Short mmCIF file of C-alpha atoms and ligand atoms in Angstrom, two decimals:
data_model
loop_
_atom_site.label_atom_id
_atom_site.label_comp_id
_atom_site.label_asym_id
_atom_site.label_seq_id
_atom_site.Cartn_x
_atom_site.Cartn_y
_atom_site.Cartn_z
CA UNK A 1 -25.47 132.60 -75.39
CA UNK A 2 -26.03 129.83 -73.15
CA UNK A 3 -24.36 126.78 -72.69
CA UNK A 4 -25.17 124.39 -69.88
CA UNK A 5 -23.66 121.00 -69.10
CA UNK A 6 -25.10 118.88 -65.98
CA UNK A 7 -22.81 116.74 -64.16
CA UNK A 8 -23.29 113.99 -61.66
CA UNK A 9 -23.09 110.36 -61.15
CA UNK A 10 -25.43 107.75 -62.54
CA UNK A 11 -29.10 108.14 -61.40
CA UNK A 12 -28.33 111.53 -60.23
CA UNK A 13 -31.12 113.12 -62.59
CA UNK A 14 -29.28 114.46 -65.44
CA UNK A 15 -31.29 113.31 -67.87
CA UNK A 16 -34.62 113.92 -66.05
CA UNK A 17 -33.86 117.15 -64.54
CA UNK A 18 -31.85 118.30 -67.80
CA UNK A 19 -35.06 117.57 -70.09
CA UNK A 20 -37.52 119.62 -68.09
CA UNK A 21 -34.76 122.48 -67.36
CA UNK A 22 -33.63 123.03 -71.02
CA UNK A 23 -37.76 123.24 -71.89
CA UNK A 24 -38.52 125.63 -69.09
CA UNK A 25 -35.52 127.88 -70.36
CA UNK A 26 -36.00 127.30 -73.99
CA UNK A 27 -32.73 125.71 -74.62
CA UNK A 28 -32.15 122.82 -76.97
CA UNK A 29 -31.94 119.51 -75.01
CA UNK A 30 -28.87 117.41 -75.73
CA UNK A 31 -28.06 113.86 -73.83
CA UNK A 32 -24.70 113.21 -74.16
CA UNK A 33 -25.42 109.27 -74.37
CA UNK A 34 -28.47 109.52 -76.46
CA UNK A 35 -26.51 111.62 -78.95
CA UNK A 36 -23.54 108.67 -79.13
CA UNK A 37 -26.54 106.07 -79.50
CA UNK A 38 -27.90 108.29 -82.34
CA UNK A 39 -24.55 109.24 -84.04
CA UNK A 40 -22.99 105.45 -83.99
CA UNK A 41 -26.74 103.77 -84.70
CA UNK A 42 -25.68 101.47 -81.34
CA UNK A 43 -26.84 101.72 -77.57
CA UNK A 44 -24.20 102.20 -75.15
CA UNK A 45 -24.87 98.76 -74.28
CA UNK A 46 -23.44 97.63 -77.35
CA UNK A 47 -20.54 99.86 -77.45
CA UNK A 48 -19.18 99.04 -74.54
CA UNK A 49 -19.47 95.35 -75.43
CA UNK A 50 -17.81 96.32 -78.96
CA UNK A 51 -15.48 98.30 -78.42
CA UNK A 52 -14.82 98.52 -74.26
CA UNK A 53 -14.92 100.96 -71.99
CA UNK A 54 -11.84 103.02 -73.25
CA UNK A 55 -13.47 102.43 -77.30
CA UNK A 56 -16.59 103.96 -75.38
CA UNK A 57 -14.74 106.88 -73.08
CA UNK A 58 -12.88 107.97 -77.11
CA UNK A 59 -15.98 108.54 -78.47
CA UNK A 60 -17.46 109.96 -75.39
CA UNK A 61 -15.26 112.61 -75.61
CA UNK A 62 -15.15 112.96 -79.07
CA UNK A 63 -19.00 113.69 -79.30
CA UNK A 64 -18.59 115.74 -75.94
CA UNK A 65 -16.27 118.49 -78.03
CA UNK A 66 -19.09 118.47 -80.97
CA UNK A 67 -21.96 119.13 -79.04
CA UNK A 68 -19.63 121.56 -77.08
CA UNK A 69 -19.33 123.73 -79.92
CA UNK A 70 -23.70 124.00 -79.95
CA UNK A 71 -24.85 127.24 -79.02
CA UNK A 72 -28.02 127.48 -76.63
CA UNK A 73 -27.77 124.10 -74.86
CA UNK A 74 -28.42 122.11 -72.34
CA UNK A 75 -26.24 119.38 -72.33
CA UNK A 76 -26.32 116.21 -70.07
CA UNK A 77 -23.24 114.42 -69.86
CA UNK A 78 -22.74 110.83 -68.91
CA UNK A 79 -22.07 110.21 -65.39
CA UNK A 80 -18.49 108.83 -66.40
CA UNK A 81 -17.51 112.15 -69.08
CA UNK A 82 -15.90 114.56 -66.67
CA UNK A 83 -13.69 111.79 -65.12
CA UNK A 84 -11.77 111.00 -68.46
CA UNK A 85 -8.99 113.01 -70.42
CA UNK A 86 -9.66 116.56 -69.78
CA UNK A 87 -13.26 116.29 -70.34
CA UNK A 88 -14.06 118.56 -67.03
CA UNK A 89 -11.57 121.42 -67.87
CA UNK A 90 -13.06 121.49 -71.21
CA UNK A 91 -16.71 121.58 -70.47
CA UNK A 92 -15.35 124.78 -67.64
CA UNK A 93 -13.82 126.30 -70.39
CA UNK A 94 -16.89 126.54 -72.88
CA UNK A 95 -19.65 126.75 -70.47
CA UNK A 96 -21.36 126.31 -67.22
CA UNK A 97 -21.30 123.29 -65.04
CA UNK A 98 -23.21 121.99 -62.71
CA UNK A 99 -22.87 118.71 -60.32
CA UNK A 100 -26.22 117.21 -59.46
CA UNK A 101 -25.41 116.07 -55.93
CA UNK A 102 -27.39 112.91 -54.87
CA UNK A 103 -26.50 110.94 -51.41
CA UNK A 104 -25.70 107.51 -52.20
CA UNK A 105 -28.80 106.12 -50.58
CA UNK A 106 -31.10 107.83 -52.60
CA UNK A 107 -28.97 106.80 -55.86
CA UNK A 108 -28.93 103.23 -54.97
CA UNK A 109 -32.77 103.11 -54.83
CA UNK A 110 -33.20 104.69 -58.18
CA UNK A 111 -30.69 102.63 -60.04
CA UNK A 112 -31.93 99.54 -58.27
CA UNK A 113 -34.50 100.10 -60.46
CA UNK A 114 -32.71 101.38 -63.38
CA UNK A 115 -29.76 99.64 -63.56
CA UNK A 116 -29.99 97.18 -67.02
CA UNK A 117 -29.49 99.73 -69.39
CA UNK A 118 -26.14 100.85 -67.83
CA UNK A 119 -23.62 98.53 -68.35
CA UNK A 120 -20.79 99.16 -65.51
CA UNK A 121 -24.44 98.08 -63.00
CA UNK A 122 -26.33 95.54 -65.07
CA UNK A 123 -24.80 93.10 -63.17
CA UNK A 124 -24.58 93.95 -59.65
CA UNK A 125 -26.24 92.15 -56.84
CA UNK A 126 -27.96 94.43 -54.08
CA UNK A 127 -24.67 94.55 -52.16
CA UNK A 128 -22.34 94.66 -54.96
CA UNK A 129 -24.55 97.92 -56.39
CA UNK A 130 -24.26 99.51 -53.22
CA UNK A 131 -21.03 99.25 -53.18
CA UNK A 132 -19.66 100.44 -56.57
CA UNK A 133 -21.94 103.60 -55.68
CA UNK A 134 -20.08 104.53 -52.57
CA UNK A 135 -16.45 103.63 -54.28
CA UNK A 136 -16.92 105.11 -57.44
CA UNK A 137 -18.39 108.41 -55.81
CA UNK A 138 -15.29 108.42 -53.99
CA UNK A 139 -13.29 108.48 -57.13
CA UNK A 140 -15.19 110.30 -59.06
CA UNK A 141 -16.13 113.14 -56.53
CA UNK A 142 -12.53 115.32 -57.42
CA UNK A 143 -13.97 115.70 -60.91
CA UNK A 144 -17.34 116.37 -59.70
CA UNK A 145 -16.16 119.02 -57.74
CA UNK A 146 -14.57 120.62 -59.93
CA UNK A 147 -18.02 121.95 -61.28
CA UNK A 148 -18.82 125.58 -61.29
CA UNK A 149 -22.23 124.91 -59.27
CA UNK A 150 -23.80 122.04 -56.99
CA UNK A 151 -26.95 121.40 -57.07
CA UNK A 152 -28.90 118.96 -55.11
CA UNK A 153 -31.30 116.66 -57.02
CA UNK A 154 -33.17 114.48 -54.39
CA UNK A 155 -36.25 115.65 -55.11
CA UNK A 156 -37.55 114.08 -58.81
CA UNK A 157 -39.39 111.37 -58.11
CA UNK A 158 -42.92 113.23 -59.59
CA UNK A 159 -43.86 115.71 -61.88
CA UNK A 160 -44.10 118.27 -58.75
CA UNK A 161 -41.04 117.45 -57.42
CA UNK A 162 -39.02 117.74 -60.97
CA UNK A 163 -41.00 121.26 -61.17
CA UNK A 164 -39.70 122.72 -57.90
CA UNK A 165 -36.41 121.31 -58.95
CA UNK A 166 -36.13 122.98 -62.57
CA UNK A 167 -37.62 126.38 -59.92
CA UNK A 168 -34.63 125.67 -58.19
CA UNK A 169 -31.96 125.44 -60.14
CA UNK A 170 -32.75 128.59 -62.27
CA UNK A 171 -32.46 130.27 -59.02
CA UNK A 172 -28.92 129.16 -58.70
CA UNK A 173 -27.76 129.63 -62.08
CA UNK A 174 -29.58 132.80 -61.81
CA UNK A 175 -27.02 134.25 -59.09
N1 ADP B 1 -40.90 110.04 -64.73
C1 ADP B 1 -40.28 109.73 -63.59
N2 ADP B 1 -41.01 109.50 -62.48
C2 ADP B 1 -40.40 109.21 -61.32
N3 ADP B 1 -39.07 109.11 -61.17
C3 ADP B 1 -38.31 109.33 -62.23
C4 ADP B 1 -38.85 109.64 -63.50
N4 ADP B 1 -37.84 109.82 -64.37
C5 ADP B 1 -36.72 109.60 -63.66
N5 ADP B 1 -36.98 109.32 -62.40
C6 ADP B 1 -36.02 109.03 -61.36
O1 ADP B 1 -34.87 109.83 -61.48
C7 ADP B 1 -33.74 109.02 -61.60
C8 ADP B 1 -32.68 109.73 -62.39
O2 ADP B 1 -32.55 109.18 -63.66
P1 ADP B 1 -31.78 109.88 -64.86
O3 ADP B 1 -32.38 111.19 -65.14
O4 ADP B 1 -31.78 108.87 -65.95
O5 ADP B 1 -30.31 110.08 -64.27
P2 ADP B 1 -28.93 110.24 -65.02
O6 ADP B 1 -29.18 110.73 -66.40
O7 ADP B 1 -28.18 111.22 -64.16
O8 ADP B 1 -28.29 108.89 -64.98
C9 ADP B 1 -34.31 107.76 -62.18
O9 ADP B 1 -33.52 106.64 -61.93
C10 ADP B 1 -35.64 107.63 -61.47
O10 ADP B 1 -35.51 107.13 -60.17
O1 S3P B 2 -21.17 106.66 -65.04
C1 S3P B 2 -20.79 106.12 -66.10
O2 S3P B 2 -19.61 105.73 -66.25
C2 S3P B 2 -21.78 105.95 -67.21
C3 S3P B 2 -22.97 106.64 -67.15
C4 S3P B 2 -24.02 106.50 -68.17
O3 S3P B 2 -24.77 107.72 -68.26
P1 S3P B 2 -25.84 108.15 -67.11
O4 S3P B 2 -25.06 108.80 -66.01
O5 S3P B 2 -26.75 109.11 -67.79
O6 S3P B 2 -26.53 106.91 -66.65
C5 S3P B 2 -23.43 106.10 -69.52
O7 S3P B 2 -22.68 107.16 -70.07
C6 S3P B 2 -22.57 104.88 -69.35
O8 S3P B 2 -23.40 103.82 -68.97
C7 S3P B 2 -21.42 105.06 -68.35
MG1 MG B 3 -28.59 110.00 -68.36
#
């Protein structure tokens, strides 16, 4: 029985990387936010501006322990769920987890790009975007590496590059 969870900061390729992954090793694909959006009929966008970000971080991990009882997953958290309650000892304790490590640089230009739908970003300048990225990495980083395995996920900007990638990180899991 497998049970995967992919960890990493906005941008990082956890969605992207988890969807090819989980097809190339015949696991069921599970987004952690896309589940939420499908289980509360709302986008995150709208949840946060419901309910907050601690209404959104209590169902977060809510939905985190239901999908952690699935069997044959890969699951891709948000880049905020192992930084809240005891979400990272409890995705340790029930499976394996890996941290998509992503330089800041390379994270700003993706979620310059990709920024509306995520609502702690939708309104950041240039400067102001860059910036949250470096200080949020810096508190975030103690939960991130707390993860089982790092892997590095530069390289998805094409189908190619997502393919060596998934290559990649079955190698390392693998081990
Ligand atoms: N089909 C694609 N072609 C090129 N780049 C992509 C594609 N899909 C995703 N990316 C890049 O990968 C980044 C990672 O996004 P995503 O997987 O949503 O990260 P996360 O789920 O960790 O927030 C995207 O912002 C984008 O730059
Ligand atoms: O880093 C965060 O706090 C968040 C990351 C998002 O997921 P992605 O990392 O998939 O963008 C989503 O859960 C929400 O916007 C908050
Ligand atoms: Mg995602």
């Amino acid at each position: 029985m497998k049970r995967i969870f992919l960890i990493g900061y906005m941008g990082s390729g956890k969605t992207t990387l988890g969807k090819a992954f989980a097809r190339a090793m015949q696991l069921q694909f599970i987004d952690l936010d896309w589940y939420i959006e499908e289980r509360f009929h709302k986008t995150v966008q709208e949840l946060f501006a419901e309910r907050g970000e601690n209404g959104f971080r209590e169902i977060e991990r809510n939905m985190l322990h239901e999908v952690g009882d699935f069997e044959d997953v890969l699951i891709a958290a948000g880049g905020g769920t192992p930084c809240f309650f005891d979400n990272m000892d409890y995705m340790n304790s029930v499976g394996d987890t890996v941290f998509l490590d992503v330089n800041p640089e390379v994270l700003f230009r993706r979620l310059k790009i990709a920024k509306a739908k995520r609502p702690l970003l939708a309104d950041k300048t240039d400067d102001e975007l860059m910036n949250v990225i470096t200080s949020a990495l810096q508190k975030r980083m103690d939960f991130y590496r707390q993860a089982k395995y790092t892997f590095n996920a530069e390289r998805l900007e094409s189908y190619e590059q997502i393919g060596e990638s998934v290559k990649k990180l079955k190698l390392l899991l693998d081990k």
